[in-house]
Short mmCIF file of C-alpha atoms in Angstrom, two decimals:
data_model
loop_
_atom_site.label_atom_id
_atom_site.label_comp_id
_atom_site.label_asym_id
_atom_site.label_seq_id
_atom_site.Cartn_x
_atom_site.Cartn_y
_atom_site.Cartn_z
CA MET D 20 81.43 100.66 76.12
CA GLN D 21 80.57 99.35 72.65
CA LEU D 22 84.23 99.25 71.68
CA LEU D 23 85.11 97.45 74.92
CA GLU D 24 82.29 94.99 74.35
CA ASP D 25 83.68 94.36 70.89
CA GLY D 26 86.95 93.40 72.57
CA VAL D 27 89.05 96.33 71.37
CA PRO D 28 92.20 96.39 73.54
CA LEU D 29 92.67 99.48 75.69
CA ALA D 30 95.86 100.36 73.84
CA GLU D 31 93.89 100.72 70.60
CA LEU D 32 91.12 102.87 72.06
CA SER D 33 92.11 106.26 70.68
CA ILE D 34 90.01 109.42 71.03
CA GLU D 35 89.78 109.40 67.26
CA ARG D 36 88.31 105.92 67.19
CA ILE D 37 85.93 106.68 70.06
CA ALA D 38 84.72 109.82 68.30
CA ARG D 39 84.22 107.94 65.04
CA THR D 40 82.26 105.17 66.77
CA ALA D 41 80.10 107.70 68.63
CA GLY D 42 79.52 109.62 65.39
CA VAL D 43 80.86 112.91 66.77
CA GLY D 44 83.93 115.05 66.13
CA LYS D 45 87.03 114.79 68.26
CA ALA D 46 86.41 118.37 69.46
CA THR D 47 83.14 117.23 71.05
CA ILE D 48 85.03 114.65 73.09
CA TYR D 49 87.79 117.06 74.07
CA ARG D 50 85.21 119.55 75.32
CA ARG D 51 84.40 117.14 78.17
CA TRP D 52 87.53 115.09 78.64
CA SER D 53 91.10 116.25 78.49
CA GLY D 54 92.34 112.90 77.24
CA LYS D 55 91.75 109.23 76.73
CA GLU D 56 92.64 108.41 80.34
CA GLU D 57 90.04 110.75 81.85
CA LEU D 58 87.33 109.56 79.46
CA PHE D 59 88.15 105.99 80.22
CA VAL D 60 87.97 106.45 83.97
CA ASP D 61 84.52 108.04 83.59
CA VAL D 62 83.35 105.08 81.53
CA LEU D 63 84.52 102.75 84.27
CA ARG D 64 82.87 104.77 87.01
CA ALA D 65 79.60 104.74 85.12
CA ALA D 66 79.77 100.95 84.96
CA GLU D 67 80.65 100.53 88.64
CA PRO D 68 78.16 100.80 91.50
CA PRO D 69 77.96 104.38 92.83
CA ASP D 70 79.86 105.33 95.97
CA PRO D 71 77.85 104.54 99.10
CA GLU D 72 76.19 106.97 101.50
CA LEU D 73 77.65 106.57 104.98
CA PRO D 74 75.04 106.16 107.74
CA GLY D 75 77.31 108.00 110.21
CA THR D 76 75.73 106.16 113.14
CA SER D 77 79.02 104.59 114.24
CA MET D 78 82.45 103.74 112.89
CA ARG D 79 81.39 100.10 112.73
CA ASP D 80 78.31 100.90 110.64
CA ASP D 81 80.30 103.13 108.29
CA LEU D 82 83.02 100.52 107.86
CA ILE D 83 80.48 97.84 107.01
CA VAL D 84 78.94 100.11 104.34
CA LEU D 85 82.38 100.88 102.88
CA LEU D 86 83.44 97.22 102.77
CA GLU D 87 80.04 96.23 101.40
CA SER D 88 80.58 98.61 98.51
CA LEU D 89 83.91 96.89 97.77
CA ARG D 90 82.11 93.55 97.83
CA ARG D 91 79.46 94.81 95.38
CA ARG D 92 82.12 96.21 93.11
CA GLY D 93 83.73 92.76 93.15
CA LEU D 94 80.43 91.09 92.28
CA VAL D 95 79.83 93.49 89.39
CA SER D 96 83.34 92.96 88.06
CA ARG D 97 82.90 89.19 88.22
CA ALA D 98 79.55 89.32 86.47
CA SER D 99 80.89 91.46 83.65
CA ALA D 100 83.62 89.91 81.54
CA ILE D 101 84.19 93.30 79.91
CA LEU D 102 84.67 95.13 83.18
CA HIS D 103 86.95 92.41 84.48
CA ASN D 104 89.03 92.54 81.32
CA VAL D 105 89.21 96.32 81.59
CA TYR D 106 90.53 96.14 85.16
CA VAL D 107 93.24 93.71 84.12
CA GLN D 108 94.28 95.81 81.13
CA MET D 109 94.19 98.98 83.17
CA LYS D 110 96.76 97.56 85.58
CA SER D 111 99.25 97.28 82.75
CA SER D 112 98.69 100.84 81.58
CA PRO D 113 100.44 103.10 84.11
CA ARG D 114 98.77 106.30 82.83
CA ILE D 115 95.21 104.97 82.94
CA TRP D 116 95.85 103.29 86.27
CA ALA D 117 97.16 106.60 87.64
CA ALA D 118 94.01 108.41 86.43
CA TYR D 119 91.72 105.75 87.92
CA HIS D 120 93.71 105.79 91.13
CA ALA D 121 93.47 109.57 91.45
CA SER D 122 89.74 109.77 90.81
CA VAL D 123 88.44 106.54 92.37
CA VAL D 124 90.94 104.78 94.64
CA ALA D 125 92.47 107.80 96.40
CA PRO D 126 89.13 109.45 97.40
CA ARG D 127 87.79 106.08 98.61
CA ARG D 128 90.92 105.61 100.71
CA ALA D 129 90.67 109.16 102.09
CA LEU D 130 87.05 108.52 103.11
CA MET D 131 88.04 105.28 104.80
CA LEU D 132 90.81 107.03 106.77
CA GLU D 133 88.36 109.77 107.76
CA VAL D 134 85.93 107.17 109.13
CA LEU D 135 88.76 105.53 111.10
CA ARG D 136 89.94 108.89 112.42
CA ARG D 137 86.43 109.69 113.69
CA GLY D 138 86.26 106.22 115.20
CA GLN D 139 89.51 106.76 117.02
CA ARG D 140 88.29 110.12 118.32
CA ASP D 141 85.01 108.57 119.48
CA GLY D 142 86.67 105.67 121.27
CA GLU D 143 85.61 102.97 118.82
CA LEU D 144 89.16 102.29 117.63
CA ARG D 145 92.30 101.68 119.66
CA GLU D 146 94.30 104.87 120.10
CA ASP D 147 97.65 103.18 119.58
CA ILE D 148 96.82 101.78 116.16
CA ASP D 149 98.31 103.30 113.02
CA LEU D 150 95.37 104.34 110.80
CA GLU D 151 97.08 103.17 107.61
CA LEU D 152 97.54 99.74 109.15
CA ALA D 153 93.92 99.66 110.34
CA ASN D 154 92.76 100.67 106.85
CA ASP D 155 94.74 97.83 105.27
CA MET D 156 93.40 95.30 107.78
CA PHE D 157 89.75 96.12 107.03
CA VAL D 158 90.14 96.66 103.30
CA GLY D 159 92.75 93.95 102.62
CA ALA D 160 90.59 91.11 103.89
CA MET D 161 87.84 92.10 101.43
CA LEU D 162 90.09 92.92 98.46
CA VAL D 163 92.01 89.68 98.68
CA ARG D 164 88.72 87.92 97.88
CA THR D 165 87.25 90.30 95.34
CA THR D 166 90.36 90.93 93.28
CA MET D 167 92.88 88.16 93.90
CA ARG D 168 90.73 85.06 94.17
CA PRO D 169 88.26 85.00 91.27
CA GLN D 170 86.48 81.96 92.74
CA GLY D 171 86.47 83.27 96.31
CA ASP D 172 83.20 83.17 98.18
CA LEU D 173 81.55 86.60 98.63
CA PRO D 174 78.64 85.90 101.02
CA GLU D 175 76.20 88.68 101.89
CA ASP D 176 77.42 89.07 105.45
CA LEU D 177 81.12 89.19 104.55
CA ALA D 178 81.57 92.93 105.21
CA GLU D 179 80.00 92.63 108.64
CA ARG D 180 82.04 89.54 109.53
CA ILE D 181 85.30 91.18 108.49
CA VAL D 182 84.58 94.37 110.44
CA ASP D 183 83.49 92.57 113.60
CA ALA D 184 86.32 90.03 113.55
CA THR D 185 88.90 92.77 112.94
CA LEU D 186 87.53 94.87 115.79
CA ALA D 187 87.28 91.94 118.23
CA GLY D 188 90.56 90.25 117.26
CA LEU D 189 91.27 86.60 116.58
CA ARG D 190 92.84 85.70 119.90
CA PRO D 191 90.66 83.59 122.20
CA VAL D 192 89.05 85.89 124.76
CA SER D 193 90.08 83.92 127.85
CA SER D 194 93.77 83.53 126.95
CA GLY D 195 94.23 87.10 125.71
CA THR D 196 97.05 89.30 126.95
CA THR D 197 94.63 92.13 127.68
CA SER D 198 94.78 93.51 131.19
CA HIS D 199 92.38 91.30 133.13
CA MET P 72 115.21 85.35 81.93
CA GLN P 73 117.28 86.85 79.12
CA LEU P 74 114.22 87.11 76.89
CA LEU P 75 112.21 88.71 79.70
CA GLU P 76 115.05 91.15 80.37
CA ASP P 77 115.01 92.01 76.68
CA GLY P 78 111.35 92.95 77.13
CA VAL P 79 109.82 90.16 75.07
CA PRO P 80 106.11 90.01 75.96
CA LEU P 81 104.90 86.81 77.57
CA ALA P 82 102.59 86.10 74.65
CA GLU P 83 105.59 85.93 72.32
CA LEU P 84 107.64 83.62 74.54
CA SER P 85 107.21 80.33 72.68
CA ILE P 86 109.05 77.12 73.54
CA GLU P 87 110.63 77.39 70.11
CA ARG P 88 112.02 80.82 70.80
CA ILE P 89 113.21 79.84 74.28
CA ALA P 90 114.98 76.77 72.86
CA ARG P 91 116.61 78.85 70.12
CA THR P 92 117.81 81.46 72.64
CA ALA P 93 119.17 78.76 74.95
CA GLY P 94 120.88 77.04 72.03
CA VAL P 95 119.14 73.71 72.61
CA GLY P 96 116.52 71.69 70.78
CA LYS P 97 112.83 71.85 71.65
CA ALA P 98 113.00 68.21 72.76
CA THR P 99 115.48 69.17 75.49
CA ILE P 100 112.99 71.67 76.89
CA TYR P 101 110.05 69.26 76.66
CA ARG P 102 112.01 66.64 78.58
CA ARG P 103 111.76 68.85 81.69
CA TRP P 104 108.65 70.93 81.14
CA SER P 105 105.37 69.87 79.64
CA GLY P 106 104.69 73.31 78.25
CA LYS P 107 105.40 77.00 78.24
CA GLU P 108 103.26 77.58 81.34
CA GLU P 109 105.17 75.10 83.51
CA LEU P 110 108.54 76.38 82.35
CA PHE P 111 107.49 79.92 83.00
CA VAL P 112 106.33 79.21 86.53
CA ASP P 113 109.69 77.58 87.30
CA VAL P 114 111.50 80.66 85.99
CA LEU P 115 109.41 82.83 88.30
CA ARG P 116 109.99 80.58 91.29
CA ALA P 117 113.73 80.70 90.72
CA ALA P 118 113.60 84.50 90.76
CA GLU P 119 111.45 84.68 93.90
CA PRO P 120 112.75 84.23 97.45
CA PRO P 121 112.48 80.57 98.55
CA ASP P 122 109.58 79.46 100.74
CA PRO P 123 110.32 80.05 104.43
CA GLU P 124 111.02 77.46 107.12
CA LEU P 125 108.39 77.66 109.85
CA PRO P 126 109.82 77.88 113.39
CA GLY P 127 106.84 75.90 114.75
CA THR P 128 107.22 77.54 118.17
CA SER P 129 103.73 79.09 118.09
CA MET P 130 101.00 80.07 115.65
CA ARG P 131 102.02 83.69 116.10
CA ASP P 132 105.66 82.99 115.22
CA ASP P 133 104.69 80.92 112.18
CA LEU P 134 102.27 83.59 110.95
CA ILE P 135 104.93 86.27 111.24
CA VAL P 136 107.35 84.17 109.18
CA LEU P 137 104.68 83.52 106.53
CA LEU P 138 103.71 87.20 106.27
CA GLU P 139 107.36 88.22 106.28
CA SER P 140 107.92 86.03 103.24
CA LEU P 141 105.07 87.84 101.46
CA ARG P 142 106.69 91.14 102.38
CA ARG P 143 110.06 90.00 100.99
CA ARG P 144 108.42 88.78 97.82
CA GLY P 145 106.88 92.22 97.48
CA LEU P 146 110.24 93.91 97.98
CA VAL P 147 111.89 91.68 95.36
CA SER P 148 109.10 92.34 92.88
CA ARG P 149 109.40 96.09 93.42
CA ALA P 150 113.15 96.04 93.01
CA SER P 151 112.96 94.08 89.77
CA ALA P 152 111.18 95.81 86.91
CA ILE P 153 111.26 92.54 84.97
CA LEU P 154 109.66 90.51 87.72
CA HIS P 155 107.02 93.19 88.27
CA ASN P 156 106.22 93.28 84.58
CA VAL P 157 105.98 89.51 84.51
CA TYR P 158 103.45 89.46 87.36
CA VAL P 159 101.28 92.01 85.60
CA GLN P 160 101.41 90.12 82.30
CA MET P 161 100.77 86.83 84.02
CA LYS P 162 97.51 88.13 85.43
CA SER P 163 96.20 88.63 81.91
CA SER P 164 97.17 85.12 80.79
CA PRO P 165 94.63 82.73 82.38
CA ARG P 166 96.67 79.59 81.59
CA ILE P 167 99.94 80.86 83.07
CA TRP P 168 98.13 82.32 86.05
CA ALA P 169 96.45 78.96 86.64
CA ALA P 170 99.83 77.19 86.53
CA TYR P 171 101.40 79.72 88.91
CA HIS P 172 98.40 79.49 91.18
CA ALA P 173 98.54 75.70 91.33
CA SER P 174 102.24 75.49 92.05
CA VAL P 175 102.87 78.59 94.18
CA VAL P 176 99.71 80.24 95.52
CA ALA P 177 97.68 77.14 96.41
CA PRO P 178 100.44 75.38 98.45
CA ARG P 179 101.23 78.66 100.28
CA ARG P 180 97.56 79.03 101.13
CA ALA P 181 97.32 75.40 102.29
CA LEU P 182 100.33 75.93 104.58
CA MET P 183 98.75 79.08 105.99
CA LEU P 184 95.48 77.25 106.72
CA GLU P 185 97.42 74.42 108.36
CA VAL P 186 99.18 76.91 110.68
CA LEU P 187 95.81 78.45 111.58
CA ARG P 188 94.27 75.03 112.19
CA ARG P 189 97.09 74.13 114.58
CA GLY P 190 96.67 77.48 116.28
CA GLN P 191 92.97 76.88 116.76
CA ARG P 192 93.68 73.44 118.18
CA ASP P 193 96.31 74.86 120.56
CA GLY P 194 94.08 77.68 121.80
CA GLU P 195 95.92 80.51 120.06
CA LEU P 196 93.03 81.29 117.70
CA ARG P 197 89.36 81.82 118.50
CA GLU P 198 87.38 78.63 117.99
CA ASP P 199 84.42 80.39 116.39
CA ILE P 200 86.42 81.98 113.60
CA ASP P 201 86.19 80.69 110.04
CA LEU P 202 89.74 79.74 108.98
CA GLU P 203 89.28 81.12 105.47
CA LEU P 204 88.28 84.46 106.93
CA ALA P 205 91.22 84.41 109.36
CA ASN P 206 93.57 83.62 106.47
CA ASP P 207 92.25 86.56 104.46
CA MET P 208 92.58 88.91 107.42
CA PHE P 209 96.25 88.11 108.00
CA VAL P 210 97.24 87.81 104.35
CA GLY P 211 95.04 90.58 102.94
CA ALA P 212 96.56 93.32 105.08
CA MET P 213 100.01 92.44 103.72
CA LEU P 214 99.02 91.84 100.10
CA VAL P 215 97.10 95.09 99.80
CA ARG P 216 100.43 96.84 100.36
CA THR P 217 102.75 94.60 98.40
CA THR P 218 100.61 94.14 95.31
CA MET P 219 98.01 96.89 95.13
CA ARG P 220 99.88 99.93 96.36
CA PRO P 221 103.23 100.14 94.55
CA GLN P 222 104.32 103.06 96.76
CA GLY P 223 103.07 101.55 100.02
CA ASP P 224 105.45 101.51 102.94
CA LEU P 225 106.85 98.03 103.75
CA PRO P 226 108.69 98.54 107.06
CA GLU P 227 110.68 95.69 108.59
CA ASP P 228 108.24 95.10 111.44
CA LEU P 229 105.12 95.08 109.25
CA ALA P 230 104.51 91.31 109.47
CA GLU P 231 104.72 91.38 113.25
CA ARG P 232 102.47 94.43 113.53
CA ILE P 233 99.81 92.89 111.28
CA VAL P 234 99.82 89.59 113.15
CA ASP P 235 99.67 91.18 116.60
CA ALA P 236 97.02 93.75 115.69
CA THR P 237 94.87 91.09 114.01
CA LEU P 238 95.14 88.81 117.04
CA ALA P 239 94.45 91.57 119.56
CA GLY P 240 91.73 93.36 117.58
CA LEU P 241 91.26 97.05 116.90
CA ARG P 242 88.59 97.77 119.46
CA PRO P 243 89.77 99.71 122.52
CA VAL P 244 90.37 97.25 125.34
CA SER P 245 88.25 99.05 127.94
CA SER P 246 85.16 99.54 125.78
CA GLY P 247 85.20 96.02 124.31
CA THR P 248 82.13 93.80 124.33
CA THR P 249 84.11 90.90 125.72
CA SER P 250 82.67 89.30 128.83
CA HIS P 251 84.13 91.35 131.66
#
């Protein structure tokens, strides 16, 4: 974190340099991390808010908690110039991005799909909807604000509004093509 | 484009170097572009698919055309290693990103909001929905696949499926909380 705060580019963050800065031998580092990528992902995870506990009361409640955690992650990234810079650099390093994806993004996505699958089983989600598409609809609306629009508004009730609007649909109720 | 194809990083693409490569004087470049950022954005726009014509037949039709153009842009970016690399680099250059945002992203977003506003006026979109939120719901579901998931499936009917699912909502029809 000290090296990142000092503005050292990711490409120059070698295990050797990290060990030197931490005042330990390289062997000490390698005992816990198999490489620079793994160490780096752990540093990032330590700086990010922890993964949320799902209430499990309903699909809607779980989805709101999951989207809320994306919103918080966005707020943290905006508040920290270092973290923001790290995300941007990470995207241009395929190996680090792959490590971050495997240990953070993929499990989060799997959890999201699991929540949707339960919701479909319990009658909270349309049966004819593709779960991947449903995932992207819920998650995309939040991510487009947190990651693509640095000035985008992130109000406290955003997760709830996205979940409810996505469940209810944007078509006016009276003129819908539903069967009534 | 030649310099980008040769793998020259964005940071090293000076007007001087571009002029030298093109075999013209710097003054010739400055007659058309006020700076490196503006020139660069024009290069990108030339490589991207042109903005779509809206059919204007309904909000749904217009939205599908707008999302389809995002899908095509994603396909082009995936097919071109240069273009993809340029997008990634652009994100880490605040000045170039700002220029691209002002001339490409902002007008596209304004057009999208205009389509939604017309839809709301014509009774195709719920009156109580915030247009910014509606925009993010339609656009986010597409962008999460085109820009955040390099391996994500981009089937031909994706735009239509996103628009229809977002309009109809993901809640099962029979157990909805609509007034019937």
